Amino acid sequence: MRPLPDGRDEFALTTEVRLTSSNIYYFDNNATTRVAPEVVDAMLPFLRELWGNPSSAYGFGSQVGRHIDAARAHVAALINADPKEIIFTSCGTESDNTALQSALATQPKKRHLITTAVEHSAILKHCEALCKQGFEVSLLPVDRDGLLDLQTLETAIRPETALVSIMMANNETGVLFPIKEAAAICRSKGVLFHTDATQAPGRLKIDVKDLDVDMLTLSAHKLHAPKGIGLLYVRRSTRFQPSIFGGHQERGRRAGTENVAGIVAFGRAAELALANLHDENTRVRALRDRLEETLLKEVPNTFRVGSKELRLPNTSNLCFEFIEAEAILMLLNHLGICASSGSACATGSIDPSHVLTAMGLSPMQSRSCVRFSLGVYNTDEDVDYALKNLPPIIAKLRVLSH
Ligand SMILES: *Cc1c(COP(=O)(O)O)cnc(C)c1O
């Protein structure tokens, strides 16, 4: 994010060279975010001094519980929930898994689930496992822009549908889904509705009462808090079955001694996310647009992936046709620029992204896509640096590929 040290253009991932945020240009905020300094300050006392167990009877431990309560109120305020409707978990993946498990466990006769073809693997891989156990899963398709047709949801719902799970914003493309409308369809048919809103905080307003969803997932490390802490919102009137059994933490809904520092961090980050909403939607959006528009203009055979308008303000997924994203990312890495491809690396071979494939991109095109995801710590200089370096990198690779 700050300039590179003089004369240095190569980074090696060795123990001697540590890559820190002072010598990188970070465009991968959908993968994880920098822990905000304010968040570090808020959590440190719970690592240094206030390390008692909140379940203990004596004051040294039980005083910690008040800070958990305060954090719960802050994360509840972020999504307009009641604090009692918040269950802290270990991550977004656990929240997603728990939502599906609970819907199936509380409705044992209903053995059908509906989700989309472009969900995070925390939903899709779990659905694959459930299919092996005999449950049925319908995957809703998306169009070329990554958008969902709610008519396909209407027709997919069956009497035995236990839950519909649809993400609020896609992590690879930033494309938004009509959650309020989808939840209304489900409610009218008596089907539970969950949304994975992990990419939304600080970027979109989230109001669980207005959306009228039964369950909602968030992960703290996507909003400038540390990894390893998430939450599941469960509406007061929605039946819930825990996935993790043991102590009475989280009002018996998620056992295990609380990740106190993580919870406090999440609470502070939730306050900041509300405060950052404006910056993300004005300054960060303008940075993203300048990056995207300049690249589309200056680099031939390049197109944007996903809807231009119905999209998070921070995300740009671009297809640089005829070259491998992995090659681009390697050269960007040498310049200290962090971005990512949608593709997941499996056993050495690169599978094209399931999201881009579902949008109708060819395997070749999917392997040519690079995702840039910005955030509140990005500056004009970051975008200048990327714009100075990317076009020559693409030109060089295009020459090599001919
Ligand atoms: C990051 C992410 C998750 C997983 O959250 P973890 O806390 O990393 O487990 C789930 N869904 C979406 C959309 C994400 O972006």
Coordinates of C-alpha atoms and ligand atoms in Angstrom, one line a residue:
M1 CA 0.0 0.0 0.0
R2 CA 3.0 2.3 0.5
P3 CA 5.7 2.5 -2.1
L4 CA 8.2 -0.3 -2.5
P5 CA 11.6 0.1 -1.0
D6 CA 14.0 1.7 -3.5
G7 CA 15.2 -0.5 -6.3
R8 CA 13.3 -3.5 -5.1
D9 CA 11.0 -5.2 -7.5
E10 CA 11.3 -8.8 -6.5
F11 CA 9.8 -10.5 -3.5
A12 CA 10.6 -14.0 -2.4
L13 CA 8.3 -15.9 0.0
T14 CA 11.1 -16.8 2.4
T15 CA 11.4 -16.4 6.1
E16 CA 13.9 -13.5 5.6
V17 CA 11.6 -11.4 3.4
R18 CA 8.4 -10.6 5.2
L19 CA 5.6 -9.2 3.1
T20 CA 3.8 -6.6 5.2
S21 CA 1.1 -4.1 4.3
S22 CA 3.8 -1.4 4.2
N23 CA 5.3 -2.9 1.0
I24 CA 2.3 -4.3 -0.8
Y25 CA -0.6 -3.0 -2.8
Y26 CA -3.6 -4.9 -1.6
F27 CA -6.5 -5.5 -4.0
D28 CA -7.9 -8.7 -2.4
N29 CA -10.3 -7.5 0.2
N30 CA -12.9 -10.1 -0.7
A31 CA -10.4 -12.8 0.5
T32 CA -9.6 -11.1 3.8
T33 CA -9.1 -7.6 5.1
R34 CA -6.5 -5.9 7.1
V35 CA -7.3 -5.8 10.9
A36 CA -8.2 -2.2 11.6
P37 CA -5.8 -0.6 14.2
E38 CA -8.9 0.4 16.2
V39 CA -9.9 -3.2 16.3
V40 CA -6.4 -4.3 17.5
D41 CA -6.6 -1.7 20.2
A42 CA -10.0 -3.0 21.3
M43 CA -9.0 -6.6 21.5
L44 CA -5.5 -6.4 23.1
P45 CA -6.8 -6.0 26.7
F46 CA -8.5 -9.3 26.4
L47 CA -5.2 -11.0 25.5
R48 CA -3.1 -9.1 28.0
E49 CA -5.1 -8.6 31.2
L50 CA -8.8 -9.6 30.9
W51 CA -8.2 -13.2 30.1
G52 CA -10.6 -14.7 32.6
N53 CA -13.3 -17.2 31.6
P54 CA -16.6 -15.4 31.1
S55 CA -18.4 -18.4 32.6
S56 CA -16.5 -18.2 35.9
A57 CA -18.4 -17.2 39.0
Y58 CA -15.8 -14.8 40.3
G59 CA -15.6 -11.2 39.1
F60 CA -12.2 -11.6 37.3
G61 CA -13.9 -14.0 34.9
S62 CA -17.5 -12.8 34.8
Q63 CA -16.6 -9.2 34.2
V64 CA -15.5 -10.3 30.7
G65 CA -19.1 -11.3 30.0
R66 CA -20.1 -7.6 29.9
H67 CA -17.7 -7.0 27.1
I68 CA -19.2 -9.9 25.1
D69 CA -22.7 -8.4 25.7
A70 CA -21.5 -5.0 24.4
A71 CA -19.9 -6.6 21.3
R72 CA -23.1 -8.6 20.7
A73 CA -25.1 -5.3 20.8
H74 CA -22.7 -3.8 18.2
V75 CA -22.9 -6.7 15.7
A76 CA -26.7 -6.8 16.2
A77 CA -26.9 -3.1 15.4
L78 CA -24.9 -3.7 12.2
I79 CA -27.7 -5.8 10.9
N80 CA -30.6 -4.4 12.9
A81 CA -31.1 -7.6 14.9
D82 CA -31.9 -8.1 18.5
P83 CA -28.7 -9.1 20.4
K84 CA -30.4 -12.3 21.5
E85 CA -30.7 -13.3 17.9
I86 CA -26.9 -13.4 17.4
I87 CA -24.9 -16.6 17.8
F88 CA -21.1 -16.2 17.7
T89 CA -19.3 -19.0 15.8
S90 CA -15.8 -19.8 14.7
C91 CA -16.1 -18.5 11.1
G92 CA -18.4 -17.8 8.2
T93 CA -18.0 -21.4 7.1
E94 CA -19.3 -22.7 10.5
S95 CA -22.3 -20.3 10.3
D96 CA -23.2 -21.5 6.8
N97 CA -22.9 -25.2 7.8
T98 CA -24.9 -24.6 11.0
A99 CA -27.7 -22.9 9.1
L100 CA -28.2 -25.8 6.8
Q101 CA -27.8 -28.4 9.5
S102 CA -30.3 -26.6 11.8
A103 CA -33.0 -26.3 9.0
L104 CA -32.7 -30.1 8.3
A105 CA -32.6 -31.1 12.0
T106 CA -35.7 -29.1 12.9
Q107 CA -37.7 -30.4 10.0
P108 CA -36.8 -34.1 9.7
K109 CA -39.4 -34.9 7.1
K110 CA -38.1 -32.2 4.7
R111 CA -35.1 -33.5 2.8
H112 CA -34.7 -31.0 0.0
L113 CA -32.5 -27.8 -0.1
I114 CA -32.3 -25.0 -2.7
T115 CA -29.2 -22.9 -3.2
T116 CA -27.5 -21.2 -6.2
A117 CA -24.8 -22.5 -8.5
V118 CA -22.5 -19.6 -7.4
E119 CA -22.5 -19.9 -3.6
H120 CA -19.3 -20.0 -1.6
S121 CA -17.8 -23.5 -1.1
A122 CA -19.0 -23.3 2.6
I123 CA -22.5 -23.9 1.2
L124 CA -21.8 -25.9 -2.0
K125 CA -19.3 -28.5 -0.6
H126 CA -21.7 -29.0 2.3
C127 CA -24.5 -29.6 -0.1
E128 CA -22.4 -32.1 -1.9
A129 CA -21.8 -34.0 1.3
L130 CA -25.6 -33.8 2.1
C131 CA -26.4 -35.3 -1.3
K132 CA -24.2 -38.3 -0.4
Q133 CA -26.3 -38.7 2.7
G134 CA -29.4 -38.9 0.6
F135 CA -30.7 -35.3 0.8
E136 CA -31.7 -33.6 -2.5
V137 CA -30.3 -30.2 -3.5
S138 CA -31.4 -28.0 -6.4
L139 CA -28.9 -25.4 -7.7
L140 CA -30.4 -22.3 -9.2
P141 CA -28.7 -21.1 -12.4
V142 CA -27.5 -17.5 -13.1
D143 CA -27.4 -15.7 -16.4
R144 CA -24.4 -14.2 -18.3
D145 CA -24.3 -11.2 -15.9
G146 CA -24.4 -13.5 -12.8
L147 CA -28.0 -12.5 -12.0
L148 CA -30.7 -14.8 -10.6
D149 CA -34.2 -15.2 -12.1
L150 CA -36.6 -15.4 -9.1
Q151 CA -39.0 -17.4 -11.3
T152 CA -36.5 -20.3 -11.1
L153 CA -36.7 -20.1 -7.3
E154 CA -40.5 -20.2 -7.3
T155 CA -40.6 -23.3 -9.5
A156 CA -37.8 -25.1 -7.6
I157 CA -39.7 -24.9 -4.2
R158 CA -41.3 -28.2 -3.3
P159 CA -43.5 -29.3 -0.3
E160 CA -40.4 -31.1 1.1
T161 CA -38.0 -28.1 0.8
A162 CA -36.4 -27.4 4.2
L163 CA -34.4 -24.3 3.4
V164 CA -33.4 -21.9 0.6
S165 CA -29.9 -20.4 1.0
I166 CA -28.9 -17.6 -1.3
M167 CA -25.9 -15.3 -0.9
M168 CA -26.3 -11.5 -0.6
A169 CA -23.2 -10.6 -2.7
N170 CA -21.0 -12.9 -4.7
N171 CA -17.4 -13.1 -3.5
E172 CA -15.9 -13.6 -6.9
T173 CA -17.8 -11.0 -9.0
G174 CA -19.5 -8.8 -6.4
V175 CA -22.9 -9.4 -8.1
L176 CA -25.9 -8.8 -5.8
F177 CA -28.9 -11.1 -5.4
P178 CA -32.5 -9.9 -4.6
I179 CA -32.5 -11.2 -1.0
K180 CA -35.7 -9.4 0.2
E181 CA -37.7 -10.7 -2.8
A182 CA -36.3 -14.2 -2.5
A183 CA -37.1 -14.3 1.3
A184 CA -40.6 -13.1 0.6
I185 CA -41.2 -15.9 -1.9
C186 CA -40.0 -18.5 0.7
R187 CA -42.0 -17.0 3.5
S188 CA -45.2 -17.2 1.4
K189 CA -44.5 -20.9 0.9
G190 CA -43.5 -21.6 4.5
V191 CA -39.9 -22.4 3.6
L192 CA -37.0 -21.2 5.8
F193 CA -34.6 -18.8 4.2
H194 CA -30.8 -18.2 4.9
T195 CA -28.5 -15.7 3.3
D196 CA -24.7 -15.7 3.4
A197 CA -24.1 -12.0 3.7
T198 CA -20.3 -12.4 4.4
Q199 CA -19.3 -9.9 1.6
A200 CA -21.9 -7.2 2.5
P201 CA -20.9 -5.4 5.8
G202 CA -19.5 -2.0 5.3
R203 CA -20.5 -2.2 1.6
L204 CA -24.3 -2.6 1.7
K205 CA -26.8 -1.7 4.3
I206 CA -28.1 -4.9 6.0
D207 CA -31.4 -4.9 7.8
V208 CA -32.6 -8.4 8.8
K209 CA -36.1 -7.0 9.7
D210 CA -36.5 -5.4 6.3
L211 CA -35.0 -8.4 4.5
D212 CA -37.2 -10.7 6.6
V213 CA -34.7 -13.6 6.5
D214 CA -34.7 -16.5 9.0
M215 CA -30.9 -16.8 9.2
L216 CA -27.9 -14.8 8.1
T217 CA -24.1 -15.5 8.1
L218 CA -21.3 -13.0 8.7
S219 CA -17.5 -13.5 9.1
A220 CA -15.4 -11.0 11.0
H221 CA -12.3 -11.2 8.9
K222 CA -14.1 -9.8 5.9
L223 CA -14.8 -6.6 7.8
H224 CA -11.4 -5.7 9.3
A225 CA -11.4 -8.0 12.3
P226 CA -9.3 -11.1 12.8
K227 CA -9.9 -14.5 11.3
G228 CA -11.6 -17.2 13.3
I229 CA -14.8 -15.5 14.4
G230 CA -18.1 -15.4 12.7
L231 CA -21.8 -15.1 13.5
L232 CA -25.1 -16.7 12.6
Y233 CA -28.2 -14.5 13.0
V234 CA -31.2 -16.6 13.8
R235 CA -34.6 -14.8 13.9
R236 CA -36.3 -15.1 17.3
S237 CA -39.3 -17.0 16.0
T238 CA -37.1 -19.5 13.9
R239 CA -36.6 -22.9 15.4
F240 CA -32.9 -23.7 15.9
Q241 CA -30.9 -26.9 16.5
P242 CA -27.3 -26.5 17.6
S243 CA -24.5 -28.3 15.6
I244 CA -21.9 -28.1 18.5
F245 CA -22.9 -29.5 21.9
G246 CA -21.2 -29.0 25.2
G247 CA -21.3 -26.0 27.6
H248 CA -24.1 -23.5 27.9
Q249 CA -22.3 -20.7 26.0
E250 CA -24.4 -18.7 23.5
R251 CA -27.5 -19.5 25.4
G252 CA -27.0 -23.2 24.7
R253 CA -26.9 -22.7 20.9
R254 CA -23.2 -23.0 20.3
A255 CA -21.0 -24.6 22.9
G256 CA -17.4 -23.8 23.5
T257 CA -15.6 -21.2 25.6
E258 CA -16.0 -17.9 23.8
N259 CA -13.3 -16.4 21.6
V260 CA -13.5 -13.3 23.7
A261 CA -10.8 -11.2 22.0
G262 CA -12.3 -12.2 18.6
I263 CA -15.8 -11.3 19.7
V264 CA -14.7 -7.9 21.1
A265 CA -12.8 -7.3 17.8
F266 CA -16.0 -8.2 15.8
G267 CA -18.0 -5.7 17.9
R268 CA -15.5 -2.9 17.2
A269 CA -15.3 -3.8 13.5
A270 CA -19.1 -3.7 13.3
E271 CA -19.1 -0.1 14.5
L272 CA -16.4 0.8 12.0
A273 CA -18.3 -1.0 9.2
L274 CA -21.4 1.1 9.8
A275 CA -19.2 4.2 9.8
N276 CA -17.3 3.1 6.6
L277 CA -20.5 2.6 4.5
H278 CA -20.3 6.0 3.0
D279 CA -16.6 5.9 2.1
E280 CA -17.0 2.4 0.5
N281 CA -19.9 3.7 -1.6
T282 CA -18.3 6.9 -2.7
R283 CA -14.5 7.0 -2.6
V284 CA -13.8 3.3 -2.8
R285 CA -16.4 2.9 -5.6
A286 CA -14.7 5.7 -7.5
L287 CA -11.3 4.0 -7.1
R288 CA -12.8 0.7 -8.3
D289 CA -14.4 2.4 -11.3
R290 CA -11.3 4.3 -12.3
L291 CA -9.3 1.0 -12.1
E292 CA -11.9 -0.9 -14.1
E293 CA -12.7 1.8 -16.7
T294 CA -9.1 2.6 -17.4
L295 CA -8.1 -1.1 -17.9
L296 CA -11.1 -1.8 -20.1
K297 CA -10.1 1.2 -22.2
E298 CA -6.4 0.6 -22.4
V299 CA -6.1 -3.2 -22.6
P300 CA -7.5 -4.8 -25.7
N301 CA -9.6 -8.0 -25.5
T302 CA -10.7 -7.3 -21.9
F303 CA -14.2 -7.4 -20.5
R304 CA -15.9 -7.1 -17.2
V305 CA -17.4 -10.2 -15.6
G306 CA -20.8 -9.7 -13.9
S307 CA -23.4 -7.0 -13.8
K308 CA -22.0 -3.4 -13.9
E309 CA -24.8 -1.9 -11.7
L310 CA -26.0 -4.7 -9.4
R311 CA -22.7 -5.1 -7.8
L312 CA -20.7 -4.4 -4.6
P313 CA -18.9 -1.0 -4.8
N314 CA -15.5 -2.5 -4.3
T315 CA -15.3 -5.5 -6.7
S316 CA -14.1 -5.7 -10.3
N317 CA -13.6 -9.0 -12.0
L318 CA -12.0 -8.6 -15.4
C319 CA -11.3 -11.2 -18.1
F320 CA -8.0 -10.6 -20.0
E321 CA -8.7 -12.9 -22.9
F322 CA -6.1 -15.4 -24.2
I323 CA -3.8 -15.3 -21.2
E324 CA -3.7 -17.2 -18.0
A325 CA -4.7 -15.3 -14.8
E326 CA -2.1 -17.3 -12.9
A327 CA 0.6 -15.8 -15.1
I328 CA -0.8 -12.3 -14.5
L329 CA -1.0 -12.8 -10.7
M330 CA 2.6 -14.1 -10.6
L331 CA 3.9 -11.0 -12.3
L332 CA 1.7 -8.8 -10.1
N333 CA 3.0 -10.6 -7.1
H334 CA 6.6 -9.7 -8.1
L335 CA 5.5 -6.0 -8.0
G336 CA 3.9 -6.4 -4.6
I337 CA 0.3 -6.3 -6.0
C338 CA -2.1 -8.7 -4.4
A339 CA -5.1 -9.8 -6.4
S340 CA -6.7 -13.1 -7.1
S341 CA -8.2 -15.3 -9.7
G342 CA -11.6 -17.0 -9.2
S343 CA -10.0 -20.3 -9.8
A344 CA -9.2 -22.7 -7.0
C345 CA -6.0 -24.6 -7.3
A346 CA -6.7 -28.3 -6.8
T347 CA -3.9 -30.9 -6.8
G348 CA -1.7 -28.8 -9.0
S349 CA -4.2 -28.5 -11.8
I350 CA -6.3 -25.3 -12.0
D351 CA -10.0 -25.9 -12.1
P352 CA -12.0 -23.1 -13.7
S353 CA -14.1 -21.2 -11.1
H354 CA -17.6 -22.7 -10.6
V355 CA -19.0 -19.2 -10.4
L356 CA -17.6 -18.1 -13.8
T357 CA -18.5 -21.4 -15.4
A358 CA -22.1 -21.0 -14.1
M359 CA -22.2 -17.6 -15.8
G360 CA -21.4 -19.2 -19.1
L361 CA -17.8 -18.3 -19.5
S362 CA -15.7 -20.9 -21.4
P363 CA -13.0 -22.8 -19.3
M364 CA -10.4 -20.7 -21.2
Q365 CA -12.1 -17.4 -20.4
S366 CA -12.6 -18.4 -16.7
R367 CA -8.9 -19.1 -16.4
S368 CA -8.2 -15.5 -17.7
C369 CA -10.2 -13.7 -15.0
V370 CA -8.6 -11.6 -12.3
R371 CA -10.6 -10.2 -9.3
F372 CA -9.6 -6.9 -7.9
S373 CA -11.4 -6.2 -4.6
L374 CA -10.7 -2.8 -2.9
G375 CA -11.3 -1.5 0.5
V376 CA -11.2 1.5 2.8
Y377 CA -7.4 1.4 3.1
N378 CA -6.8 1.7 -0.7
T379 CA -5.6 5.0 -1.9
D380 CA -5.4 6.8 -5.3
E381 CA -1.7 5.9 -5.4
D382 CA -2.6 2.2 -5.1
V383 CA -4.7 2.5 -8.2
D384 CA -2.1 4.6 -10.0
Y385 CA 0.5 1.9 -9.3
A386 CA -1.8 -0.9 -10.6
L387 CA -2.7 1.2 -13.7
K388 CA 1.0 1.9 -14.4
N389 CA 2.0 -1.8 -14.2
L390 CA -0.9 -3.9 -15.4
P391 CA -1.2 -2.8 -19.1
P392 CA 2.5 -3.6 -19.8
I393 CA 2.2 -7.0 -18.0
I394 CA -0.8 -7.9 -20.1
A395 CA 0.9 -6.8 -23.3
K396 CA 4.0 -8.8 -22.4
L397 CA 2.0 -12.0 -21.7
R398 CA 0.0 -11.5 -24.9
V399 CA 3.2 -11.4 -27.0
L400 CA 4.4 -14.6 -25.2
S401 CA 1.1 -16.4 -25.9
H402 CA 1.2 -15.9 -29.6
Ligands
LIG1 C1 -15.1 -15.7 3.2 C2 -16.5 -16.2 2.9 C3 -17.0 -17.3 3.6 C4 -16.2 -18.1 4.6 O1 -15.9 -17.4 5.8 P1 -14.7 -17.9 6.7 O2 -14.8 -17.1 7.9 O3 -13.5 -17.7 6.0 O4 -15.0 -19.3 7.0 C5 -18.3 -17.7 3.3 N1 -19.0 -17.1 2.4 C6 -18.5 -16.1 1.7 C7 -19.4 -15.4 0.6 C8 -17.2 -15.6 1.9 O5 -16.8 -14.6 1.2

